[in-house]
Amino acid sequence: MMIERLSARRERKDAKIDSSFLVESVLKILRVKDGSQKLRFCSKFYSEVRLYLAGTDCPEWGNALDRIHSSDEYLFFLAENQQLINETCEAAGYSPSQYTIGSLARIEDNLICDSAHGLSLPPWATEEAMTKMTDVLNVNRHFQYSDPTNNFLDTGGGPLLGRMLSNIQAKINNSSSLKFIYFSGHDTTVLPFLGNFGQDVGPNPPYGSCGVLELYKDSSDNYYVQLLFRNSTIGMEKQTLMIPGCDDLMCDYATFLKAAQPLANDNPAYYCNNPKTNLFKDQLTEQIR
């Protein structure tokens, strides 16, 4: 059985992100001492990190977001909630030039993280204020992740799913000895990943939740895939989810592939930089129909 696990986490706004410590930790585990080996590993590690940063070197993803954010519906939504954004950002100590929905999202991230770890919240972050923030940001996420083109290019949508399918295929072909693959992500990674399979895990996955794809093989060498979701609000219990098009929770591989492949972006660099030849748009249109 091979498991691919994707977990959501949040980081404090003031945290300095330095992944070098993670590289060194992994190198120690693998006992990599040779300088050339270390260089190759670090290059591979950092390229993987960049692959899953939404919008990194991806003009088409930026264009998709611009299209969404300039729509009449989105601009109306933003105007309707600008007062809440302004008041919250002011209370959190932001300058007027930073009164944006992006700042609101960062504020909510910090507050949810602090709350989850038992830290005290500022007096203005009442239950009512938190509910209002969450409601606005959930609608904001809906605009982004209900757009198939954007989801195909975004971190937890097409690129991650494409990598997972490649890993599963490698295991089936006996070209990989890995039994467990772990991706560390955020709520904005888990949401489109599970959303690709038509799962309602939102409007936003809970803090510390986890999506899992498991690959099984029976005694007749038939392969099956299972999709699971661990909701952190109910402890370590995992819920098995139905994959669209499957007749059983244990979905046969061919049916799973038919559902997942049109949504998988197995070449992010190409699709990000060749918008005029993005054949995936036709695939997505057909999938939606």
PDB file of C-alpha atoms in Angstrom:
ATOM      1  CA  MET A   1       0.000   0.000   0.000  1.00  0.00           C
ATOM      2  CA  MET A   2       1.341   3.427  -0.900  1.00  0.00           C
ATOM      3  CA  ILE A   3      -0.002   6.478   0.901  1.00  0.00           C
ATOM      4  CA  GLU A   4       0.262  10.068  -0.275  1.00  0.00           C
ATOM      5  CA  ARG A   5      -0.637  12.444   2.500  1.00  0.00           C
ATOM      6  CA  LEU A   6      -1.221  16.154   2.333  1.00  0.00           C
ATOM      7  CA  SER A   7      -1.556  18.090   5.571  1.00  0.00           C
ATOM      8  CA  ALA A   8      -2.569  21.667   6.210  1.00  0.00           C
ATOM      9  CA  ARG A   9      -0.695  23.957   8.549  1.00  0.00           C
ATOM     10  CA  ARG A  10      -0.489  27.669   9.185  1.00  0.00           C
ATOM     11  CA  GLU A  11       2.443  29.863  10.058  1.00  0.00           C
ATOM     12  CA  ARG A  12       2.634  33.052  12.094  1.00  0.00           C
ATOM     13  CA  LYS A  13       2.976  36.196  10.026  1.00  0.00           C
ATOM     14  CA  ASP A  14       6.162  37.245  11.785  1.00  0.00           C
ATOM     15  CA  ALA A  15       7.875  33.855  11.401  1.00  0.00           C
ATOM     16  CA  LYS A  16      11.012  33.863   9.271  1.00  0.00           C
ATOM     17  CA  ILE A  17      10.709  30.927   6.873  1.00  0.00           C
ATOM     18  CA  ASP A  18      14.034  29.198   6.324  1.00  0.00           C
ATOM     19  CA  SER A  19      13.847  25.745   4.776  1.00  0.00           C
ATOM     20  CA  SER A  20      17.599  25.108   5.109  1.00  0.00           C
ATOM     21  CA  PHE A  21      17.068  23.459   8.500  1.00  0.00           C
ATOM     22  CA  LEU A  22      14.671  21.004   6.851  1.00  0.00           C
ATOM     23  CA  VAL A  23      17.196  20.169   4.144  1.00  0.00           C
ATOM     24  CA  GLU A  24      19.876  19.513   6.744  1.00  0.00           C
ATOM     25  CA  SER A  25      17.519  17.314   8.765  1.00  0.00           C
ATOM     26  CA  VAL A  26      16.656  15.213   5.733  1.00  0.00           C
ATOM     27  CA  LEU A  27      20.314  14.951   4.756  1.00  0.00           C
ATOM     28  CA  LYS A  28      21.121  13.596   8.216  1.00  0.00           C
ATOM     29  CA  ILE A  29      18.370  11.009   7.926  1.00  0.00           C
ATOM     30  CA  LEU A  30      19.661   9.927   4.509  1.00  0.00           C
ATOM     31  CA  ARG A  31      23.256  10.099   5.775  1.00  0.00           C
ATOM     32  CA  VAL A  32      24.345  12.196   2.806  1.00  0.00           C
ATOM     33  CA  LYS A  33      27.906  13.328   3.489  1.00  0.00           C
ATOM     34  CA  ASP A  34      29.469  13.749   0.053  1.00  0.00           C
ATOM     35  CA  GLY A  35      29.460  17.373  -1.131  1.00  0.00           C
ATOM     36  CA  SER A  36      28.304  16.621  -4.687  1.00  0.00           C
ATOM     37  CA  GLN A  37      25.490  14.420  -3.407  1.00  0.00           C
ATOM     38  CA  LYS A  38      24.405  17.187  -1.037  1.00  0.00           C
ATOM     39  CA  LEU A  39      24.401  19.747  -3.850  1.00  0.00           C
ATOM     40  CA  ARG A  40      22.243  17.531  -6.086  1.00  0.00           C
ATOM     41  CA  PHE A  41      19.832  16.838  -3.230  1.00  0.00           C
ATOM     42  CA  CYS A  42      19.479  20.512  -2.275  1.00  0.00           C
ATOM     43  CA  SER A  43      18.867  21.472  -5.894  1.00  0.00           C
ATOM     44  CA  LYS A  44      16.166  18.817  -6.132  1.00  0.00           C
ATOM     45  CA  PHE A  45      14.621  19.895  -2.809  1.00  0.00           C
ATOM     46  CA  TYR A  46      14.383  23.573  -3.659  1.00  0.00           C
ATOM     47  CA  SER A  47      12.972  22.867  -7.132  1.00  0.00           C
ATOM     48  CA  GLU A  48      10.258  20.777  -5.469  1.00  0.00           C
ATOM     49  CA  VAL A  49       9.499  23.588  -3.018  1.00  0.00           C
ATOM     50  CA  ARG A  50       9.123  26.087  -5.845  1.00  0.00           C
ATOM     51  CA  LEU A  51       6.874  23.751  -7.833  1.00  0.00           C
ATOM     52  CA  TYR A  52       4.202  23.885  -5.156  1.00  0.00           C
ATOM     53  CA  LEU A  53       4.254  27.609  -4.460  1.00  0.00           C
ATOM     54  CA  ALA A  54       1.096  28.928  -6.099  1.00  0.00           C
ATOM     55  CA  GLY A  55       1.820  31.448  -8.807  1.00  0.00           C
ATOM     56  CA  THR A  56       5.613  31.050  -8.733  1.00  0.00           C
ATOM     57  CA  ASP A  57       6.882  31.847 -12.236  1.00  0.00           C
ATOM     58  CA  CYS A  58       3.393  31.263 -13.564  1.00  0.00           C
ATOM     59  CA  PRO A  59       2.087  34.217 -15.608  1.00  0.00           C
ATOM     60  CA  GLU A  60      -1.028  32.348 -16.666  1.00  0.00           C
ATOM     61  CA  TRP A  61      -1.991  31.726 -13.037  1.00  0.00           C
ATOM     62  CA  GLY A  62      -1.608  35.440 -12.363  1.00  0.00           C
ATOM     63  CA  ASN A  63      -3.738  36.205 -15.422  1.00  0.00           C
ATOM     64  CA  ALA A  64      -6.446  33.857 -14.168  1.00  0.00           C
ATOM     65  CA  LEU A  65      -6.479  35.586 -10.769  1.00  0.00           C
ATOM     66  CA  ASP A  66      -6.603  39.014 -12.421  1.00  0.00           C
ATOM     67  CA  ARG A  67      -9.587  37.883 -14.486  1.00  0.00           C
ATOM     68  CA  ILE A  68     -11.390  36.622 -11.377  1.00  0.00           C
ATOM     69  CA  HIS A  69     -10.575  39.714  -9.299  1.00  0.00           C
ATOM     70  CA  SER A  70     -11.676  42.152 -12.009  1.00  0.00           C
ATOM     71  CA  SER A  71     -15.089  40.559 -12.538  1.00  0.00           C
ATOM     72  CA  ASP A  72     -18.170  42.591 -11.627  1.00  0.00           C
ATOM     73  CA  GLU A  73     -19.264  39.938  -9.122  1.00  0.00           C
ATOM     74  CA  TYR A  74     -15.945  39.987  -7.284  1.00  0.00           C
ATOM     75  CA  LEU A  75     -15.656  43.770  -7.229  1.00  0.00           C
ATOM     76  CA  PHE A  76     -19.172  44.013  -5.790  1.00  0.00           C
ATOM     77  CA  PHE A  77     -18.284  41.445  -3.117  1.00  0.00           C
ATOM     78  CA  LEU A  78     -15.134  43.402  -2.233  1.00  0.00           C
ATOM     79  CA  ALA A  79     -16.936  46.742  -2.009  1.00  0.00           C
ATOM     80  CA  GLU A  80     -19.649  45.215   0.139  1.00  0.00           C
ATOM     81  CA  ASN A  81     -17.077  44.046   2.705  1.00  0.00           C
ATOM     82  CA  GLN A  82     -14.464  46.802   2.518  1.00  0.00           C
ATOM     83  CA  GLN A  83     -15.553  48.373   5.800  1.00  0.00           C
ATOM     84  CA  LEU A  84     -14.985  45.090   7.658  1.00  0.00           C
ATOM     85  CA  ILE A  85     -11.577  44.750   5.989  1.00  0.00           C
ATOM     86  CA  ASN A  86     -10.608  48.300   6.948  1.00  0.00           C
ATOM     87  CA  GLU A  87     -11.747  48.010  10.572  1.00  0.00           C
ATOM     88  CA  THR A  88     -10.019  44.650  11.110  1.00  0.00           C
ATOM     89  CA  CYS A  89      -6.762  45.739   9.501  1.00  0.00           C
ATOM     90  CA  GLU A  90      -6.756  48.940  11.561  1.00  0.00           C
ATOM     91  CA  ALA A  91      -7.350  46.990  14.783  1.00  0.00           C
ATOM     92  CA  ALA A  92      -4.464  44.656  13.894  1.00  0.00           C
ATOM     93  CA  GLY A  93      -2.084  47.588  13.422  1.00  0.00           C
ATOM     94  CA  TYR A  94      -1.834  47.645   9.640  1.00  0.00           C
ATOM     95  CA  SER A  95      -1.288  50.914   7.767  1.00  0.00           C
ATOM     96  CA  PRO A  96      -4.118  52.179   5.478  1.00  0.00           C
ATOM     97  CA  SER A  97      -2.190  51.129   2.371  1.00  0.00           C
ATOM     98  CA  GLN A  98      -2.426  47.540   3.658  1.00  0.00           C
ATOM     99  CA  TYR A  99      -6.195  47.489   4.109  1.00  0.00           C
ATOM    100  CA  THR A 100      -6.722  44.601   1.675  1.00  0.00           C
ATOM    101  CA  ILE A 101      -8.414  41.234   1.669  1.00  0.00           C
ATOM    102  CA  GLY A 102      -4.946  39.683   1.511  1.00  0.00           C
ATOM    103  CA  SER A 103      -4.105  41.339   4.833  1.00  0.00           C
ATOM    104  CA  LEU A 104      -7.404  40.099   6.246  1.00  0.00           C
ATOM    105  CA  ALA A 105      -6.424  36.535   5.298  1.00  0.00           C
ATOM    106  CA  ARG A 106      -3.044  36.877   7.031  1.00  0.00           C
ATOM    107  CA  ILE A 107      -4.704  38.248  10.167  1.00  0.00           C
ATOM    108  CA  GLU A 108      -7.151  35.340  10.265  1.00  0.00           C
ATOM    109  CA  ASP A 109      -4.316  32.853   9.772  1.00  0.00           C
ATOM    110  CA  ASN A 110      -2.455  34.217  12.785  1.00  0.00           C
ATOM    111  CA  LEU A 111      -5.548  34.267  14.980  1.00  0.00           C
ATOM    112  CA  ILE A 112      -6.598  30.717  14.091  1.00  0.00           C
ATOM    113  CA  CYS A 113      -3.073  29.452  14.728  1.00  0.00           C
ATOM    114  CA  ASP A 114      -2.873  31.240  18.083  1.00  0.00           C
ATOM    115  CA  SER A 115      -6.288  29.935  19.104  1.00  0.00           C
ATOM    116  CA  ALA A 116      -5.422  26.358  18.127  1.00  0.00           C
ATOM    117  CA  HIS A 117      -2.338  26.483  20.343  1.00  0.00           C
ATOM    118  CA  GLY A 118      -4.141  27.971  23.317  1.00  0.00           C
ATOM    119  CA  LEU A 119      -2.676  31.473  23.008  1.00  0.00           C
ATOM    120  CA  SER A 120      -4.733  34.491  23.973  1.00  0.00           C
ATOM    121  CA  LEU A 121      -6.313  36.615  21.248  1.00  0.00           C
ATOM    122  CA  PRO A 122      -6.465  40.422  21.189  1.00  0.00           C
ATOM    123  CA  PRO A 123      -9.633  41.904  22.736  1.00  0.00           C
ATOM    124  CA  TRP A 124     -11.010  43.000  19.366  1.00  0.00           C
ATOM    125  CA  ALA A 125     -10.879  39.422  18.001  1.00  0.00           C
ATOM    126  CA  THR A 126     -14.252  38.448  19.447  1.00  0.00           C
ATOM    127  CA  GLU A 127     -16.185  35.382  18.343  1.00  0.00           C
ATOM    128  CA  GLU A 128     -18.433  37.626  16.253  1.00  0.00           C
ATOM    129  CA  ALA A 129     -15.443  39.324  14.597  1.00  0.00           C
ATOM    130  CA  MET A 130     -13.827  35.962  13.823  1.00  0.00           C
ATOM    131  CA  THR A 131     -17.059  34.651  12.295  1.00  0.00           C
ATOM    132  CA  LYS A 132     -17.378  37.701  10.049  1.00  0.00           C
ATOM    133  CA  MET A 133     -13.751  37.385   8.911  1.00  0.00           C
ATOM    134  CA  THR A 134     -14.157  33.695   8.169  1.00  0.00           C
ATOM    135  CA  ASP A 135     -17.382  34.234   6.214  1.00  0.00           C
ATOM    136  CA  VAL A 136     -15.800  36.896   3.992  1.00  0.00           C
ATOM    137  CA  LEU A 137     -12.662  34.855   3.347  1.00  0.00           C
ATOM    138  CA  ASN A 138     -14.674  31.728   2.572  1.00  0.00           C
ATOM    139  CA  VAL A 139     -16.499  33.604  -0.182  1.00  0.00           C
ATOM    140  CA  ASN A 140     -13.160  34.922  -1.424  1.00  0.00           C
ATOM    141  CA  ARG A 141     -11.838  31.358  -1.642  1.00  0.00           C
ATOM    142  CA  HIS A 142     -14.967  30.263  -3.479  1.00  0.00           C
ATOM    143  CA  PHE A 143     -14.253  32.776  -6.250  1.00  0.00           C
ATOM    144  CA  GLN A 144     -10.748  31.372  -6.645  1.00  0.00           C
ATOM    145  CA  TYR A 145     -11.316  27.640  -6.349  1.00  0.00           C
ATOM    146  CA  SER A 146     -14.558  27.409  -8.302  1.00  0.00           C
ATOM    147  CA  ASP A 147     -12.667  28.584 -11.397  1.00  0.00           C
ATOM    148  CA  PRO A 148     -11.402  25.481 -13.273  1.00  0.00           C
ATOM    149  CA  THR A 149      -8.565  27.220 -15.146  1.00  0.00           C
ATOM    150  CA  ASN A 150      -7.193  28.770 -11.976  1.00  0.00           C
ATOM    151  CA  ASN A 151      -7.554  25.530 -10.022  1.00  0.00           C
ATOM    152  CA  PHE A 152      -5.657  23.627 -12.706  1.00  0.00           C
ATOM    153  CA  LEU A 153      -2.677  25.950 -12.325  1.00  0.00           C
ATOM    154  CA  ASP A 154      -2.869  26.500  -8.555  1.00  0.00           C
ATOM    155  CA  THR A 155      -0.689  24.738  -5.995  1.00  0.00           C
ATOM    156  CA  GLY A 156      -3.129  22.250  -4.546  1.00  0.00           C
ATOM    157  CA  GLY A 157      -5.066  21.804  -7.748  1.00  0.00           C
ATOM    158  CA  GLY A 158      -3.479  20.608 -10.987  1.00  0.00           C
ATOM    159  CA  PRO A 159       0.278  20.538 -10.207  1.00  0.00           C
ATOM    160  CA  LEU A 160      -0.018  18.614  -6.940  1.00  0.00           C
ATOM    161  CA  LEU A 161      -2.555  16.176  -8.335  1.00  0.00           C
ATOM    162  CA  GLY A 162      -0.309  15.665 -11.366  1.00  0.00           C
ATOM    163  CA  ARG A 163       2.611  14.797  -9.110  1.00  0.00           C
ATOM    164  CA  MET A 164       0.508  12.406  -7.066  1.00  0.00           C
ATOM    165  CA  LEU A 165      -0.679  10.568 -10.180  1.00  0.00           C
ATOM    166  CA  SER A 166       2.929  10.266 -11.361  1.00  0.00           C
ATOM    167  CA  ASN A 167       3.927   8.811  -7.990  1.00  0.00           C
ATOM    168  CA  ILE A 168       1.082   6.284  -8.081  1.00  0.00           C
ATOM    169  CA  GLN A 169       1.909   5.238 -11.634  1.00  0.00           C
ATOM    170  CA  ALA A 170       5.581   4.818 -10.704  1.00  0.00           C
ATOM    171  CA  LYS A 171       4.577   2.515  -7.860  1.00  0.00           C
ATOM    172  CA  ILE A 172       2.354   0.435 -10.143  1.00  0.00           C
ATOM    173  CA  ASN A 173       5.168   0.185 -12.700  1.00  0.00           C
ATOM    174  CA  ASN A 174       7.623  -0.905  -9.978  1.00  0.00           C
ATOM    175  CA  SER A 175       9.847   2.089 -10.754  1.00  0.00           C
ATOM    176  CA  SER A 176       9.430   3.448  -7.237  1.00  0.00           C
ATOM    177  CA  SER A 177      10.153   1.767  -3.916  1.00  0.00           C
ATOM    178  CA  LEU A 178       8.452   4.482  -1.871  1.00  0.00           C
ATOM    179  CA  LYS A 179       5.587   3.408   0.369  1.00  0.00           C
ATOM    180  CA  PHE A 180       4.707   6.750   1.918  1.00  0.00           C
ATOM    181  CA  ILE A 181       4.910  10.271   0.457  1.00  0.00           C
ATOM    182  CA  TYR A 182       4.134  13.315   2.571  1.00  0.00           C
ATOM    183  CA  PHE A 183       3.335  16.800   1.272  1.00  0.00           C
ATOM    184  CA  SER A 184       3.208  19.619   3.799  1.00  0.00           C
ATOM    185  CA  GLY A 185       0.784  22.314   2.714  1.00  0.00           C
ATOM    186  CA  HIS A 186      -1.801  24.790   3.854  1.00  0.00           C
ATOM    187  CA  ASP A 187      -5.567  25.111   3.884  1.00  0.00           C
ATOM    188  CA  THR A 188      -5.207  26.638   0.423  1.00  0.00           C
ATOM    189  CA  THR A 189      -3.486  23.434  -0.711  1.00  0.00           C
ATOM    190  CA  VAL A 190      -5.875  20.944   0.871  1.00  0.00           C
ATOM    191  CA  LEU A 191      -8.985  22.784  -0.351  1.00  0.00           C
ATOM    192  CA  PRO A 192      -8.343  22.589  -4.129  1.00  0.00           C
ATOM    193  CA  PHE A 193      -6.847  19.094  -3.822  1.00  0.00           C
ATOM    194  CA  LEU A 194     -10.018  17.671  -2.296  1.00  0.00           C
ATOM    195  CA  GLY A 195     -12.177  20.042  -4.319  1.00  0.00           C
ATOM    196  CA  ASN A 196     -10.864  18.390  -7.478  1.00  0.00           C
ATOM    197  CA  PHE A 197     -12.656  15.266  -6.289  1.00  0.00           C
ATOM    198  CA  GLY A 198     -15.897  17.132  -5.636  1.00  0.00           C
ATOM    199  CA  GLN A 199     -15.502  16.989  -1.858  1.00  0.00           C
ATOM    200  CA  ASP A 200     -17.135  19.548   0.396  1.00  0.00           C
ATOM    201  CA  VAL A 201     -14.453  20.043   3.046  1.00  0.00           C
ATOM    202  CA  GLY A 202     -14.978  23.738   3.452  1.00  0.00           C
ATOM    203  CA  PRO A 203     -15.685  26.287   2.849  1.00  0.00           C
ATOM    204  CA  ASN A 204     -12.256  25.977   4.453  1.00  0.00           C
ATOM    205  CA  PRO A 205     -10.524  22.837   5.804  1.00  0.00           C
ATOM    206  CA  PRO A 206     -10.004  22.959   9.586  1.00  0.00           C
ATOM    207  CA  TYR A 207      -6.614  23.675  11.094  1.00  0.00           C
ATOM    208  CA  GLY A 208      -4.441  20.539  11.026  1.00  0.00           C
ATOM    209  CA  SER A 209      -6.662  18.585   8.625  1.00  0.00           C
ATOM    210  CA  CYS A 210      -5.247  16.098   6.159  1.00  0.00           C
ATOM    211  CA  GLY A 211      -6.145  14.615   2.759  1.00  0.00           C
ATOM    212  CA  VAL A 212      -4.908  11.128   1.836  1.00  0.00           C
ATOM    213  CA  LEU A 213      -4.725   9.020  -1.322  1.00  0.00           C
ATOM    214  CA  GLU A 214      -4.045   5.316  -0.701  1.00  0.00           C
ATOM    215  CA  LEU A 215      -3.094   2.766  -3.348  1.00  0.00           C
ATOM    216  CA  TYR A 216      -4.042  -0.901  -2.846  1.00  0.00           C
ATOM    217  CA  LYS A 217      -3.345  -4.110  -4.785  1.00  0.00           C
ATOM    218  CA  ASP A 218      -5.392  -7.287  -4.382  1.00  0.00           C
ATOM    219  CA  SER A 219      -4.302 -10.908  -4.817  1.00  0.00           C
ATOM    220  CA  SER A 220      -5.167 -10.749  -8.545  1.00  0.00           C
ATOM    221  CA  ASP A 221      -2.895  -7.734  -9.102  1.00  0.00           C
ATOM    222  CA  ASN A 222      -5.819  -5.333  -9.507  1.00  0.00           C
ATOM    223  CA  TYR A 223      -5.189  -1.826  -8.217  1.00  0.00           C
ATOM    224  CA  TYR A 224      -7.556   0.389  -6.239  1.00  0.00           C
ATOM    225  CA  VAL A 225      -7.390   3.921  -4.875  1.00  0.00           C
ATOM    226  CA  GLN A 226      -9.029   5.275  -1.754  1.00  0.00           C
ATOM    227  CA  LEU A 227      -9.511   8.935  -0.835  1.00  0.00           C
ATOM    228  CA  LEU A 228      -9.619   9.903   2.844  1.00  0.00           C
ATOM    229  CA  PHE A 229      -9.951  13.093   4.840  1.00  0.00           C
ATOM    230  CA  ARG A 230      -8.861  13.581   8.424  1.00  0.00           C
ATOM    231  CA  ASN A 231     -10.809  16.413   9.985  1.00  0.00           C
ATOM    232  CA  SER A 232      -8.783  17.730  12.902  1.00  0.00           C
ATOM    233  CA  THR A 233     -11.944  18.702  14.796  1.00  0.00           C
ATOM    234  CA  ILE A 234     -12.718  15.008  15.367  1.00  0.00           C
ATOM    235  CA  GLY A 235      -9.239  13.910  16.396  1.00  0.00           C
ATOM    236  CA  MET A 236      -7.317  11.296  14.420  1.00  0.00           C
ATOM    237  CA  GLU A 237     -10.380   9.684  12.872  1.00  0.00           C
ATOM    238  CA  LYS A 238     -10.272   9.535   9.060  1.00  0.00           C
ATOM    239  CA  GLN A 239     -13.330   9.706   6.828  1.00  0.00           C
ATOM    240  CA  THR A 240     -13.344   7.732   3.573  1.00  0.00           C
ATOM    241  CA  LEU A 241     -14.689   9.834   0.695  1.00  0.00           C
ATOM    242  CA  MET A 242     -16.382   8.756  -2.535  1.00  0.00           C
ATOM    243  CA  ILE A 243     -14.396   9.605  -5.653  1.00  0.00           C
ATOM    244  CA  PRO A 244     -16.663  10.928  -8.455  1.00  0.00           C
ATOM    245  CA  GLY A 245     -17.553   8.242 -10.997  1.00  0.00           C
ATOM    246  CA  CYS A 246     -16.700   5.374  -8.652  1.00  0.00           C
ATOM    247  CA  ASP A 247     -19.235   2.816  -7.468  1.00  0.00           C
ATOM    248  CA  ASP A 248     -17.378   1.997  -4.279  1.00  0.00           C
ATOM    249  CA  LEU A 249     -15.213   3.763  -1.704  1.00  0.00           C
ATOM    250  CA  MET A 250     -12.395   1.481  -2.852  1.00  0.00           C
ATOM    251  CA  CYS A 251     -12.231   2.804  -6.430  1.00  0.00           C
ATOM    252  CA  ASP A 252     -10.666   0.707  -9.179  1.00  0.00           C
ATOM    253  CA  TYR A 253      -7.620   2.409 -10.633  1.00  0.00           C
ATOM    254  CA  ALA A 254      -8.926   2.859 -14.188  1.00  0.00           C
ATOM    255  CA  THR A 255     -12.050   4.663 -12.956  1.00  0.00           C
ATOM    256  CA  PHE A 256      -9.994   6.792 -10.582  1.00  0.00           C
ATOM    257  CA  LEU A 257      -7.626   7.758 -13.383  1.00  0.00           C
ATOM    258  CA  LYS A 258     -10.507   8.733 -15.658  1.00  0.00           C
ATOM    259  CA  ALA A 259     -11.812  11.116 -12.991  1.00  0.00           C
ATOM    260  CA  ALA A 260      -8.456  12.568 -11.940  1.00  0.00           C
ATOM    261  CA  GLN A 261      -6.365  12.805 -15.093  1.00  0.00           C
ATOM    262  CA  PRO A 262      -8.234  15.677 -16.823  1.00  0.00           C
ATOM    263  CA  LEU A 263      -7.678  17.824 -13.725  1.00  0.00           C
ATOM    264  CA  ALA A 264      -4.012  16.911 -13.226  1.00  0.00           C
ATOM    265  CA  ASN A 265      -1.353  19.345 -14.375  1.00  0.00           C
ATOM    266  CA  ASP A 266       1.707  17.174 -14.949  1.00  0.00           C
ATOM    267  CA  ASN A 267       3.743  19.971 -16.554  1.00  0.00           C
ATOM    268  CA  PRO A 268       3.212  23.231 -14.604  1.00  0.00           C
ATOM    269  CA  ALA A 269       6.096  25.089 -16.242  1.00  0.00           C
ATOM    270  CA  TYR A 270       4.736  24.409 -19.732  1.00  0.00           C
ATOM    271  CA  TYR A 271       1.129  25.304 -19.023  1.00  0.00           C
ATOM    272  CA  CYS A 272       2.104  28.395 -17.046  1.00  0.00           C
ATOM    273  CA  ASN A 273       4.071  29.820 -19.952  1.00  0.00           C
ATOM    274  CA  ASN A 274       2.073  28.635 -22.969  1.00  0.00           C
ATOM    275  CA  PRO A 275      -1.429  29.999 -22.442  1.00  0.00           C
ATOM    276  CA  LYS A 276      -2.301  29.913 -26.134  1.00  0.00           C
ATOM    277  CA  THR A 277      -1.655  26.180 -26.361  1.00  0.00           C
ATOM    278  CA  ASN A 278      -3.242  25.140 -23.105  1.00  0.00           C
ATOM    279  CA  LEU A 279      -5.229  22.150 -24.247  1.00  0.00           C
ATOM    280  CA  PHE A 280      -6.308  21.534 -20.674  1.00  0.00           C
ATOM    281  CA  LYS A 281      -8.980  24.224 -21.063  1.00  0.00           C
ATOM    282  CA  ASP A 282     -10.838  22.036 -23.539  1.00  0.00           C
ATOM    283  CA  GLN A 283     -10.458  19.052 -21.232  1.00  0.00           C
ATOM    284  CA  LEU A 284     -11.817  21.012 -18.292  1.00  0.00           C
ATOM    285  CA  THR A 285     -14.779  22.275 -20.306  1.00  0.00           C
ATOM    286  CA  GLU A 286     -15.623  18.715 -21.295  1.00  0.00           C
ATOM    287  CA  GLN A 287     -15.181  17.525 -17.713  1.00  0.00           C
ATOM    288  CA  ILE A 288     -17.588  20.177 -16.427  1.00  0.00           C
ATOM    289  CA  ARG A 289     -20.200  19.232 -19.016  1.00  0.00           C
TER     290      ARG A 289
END
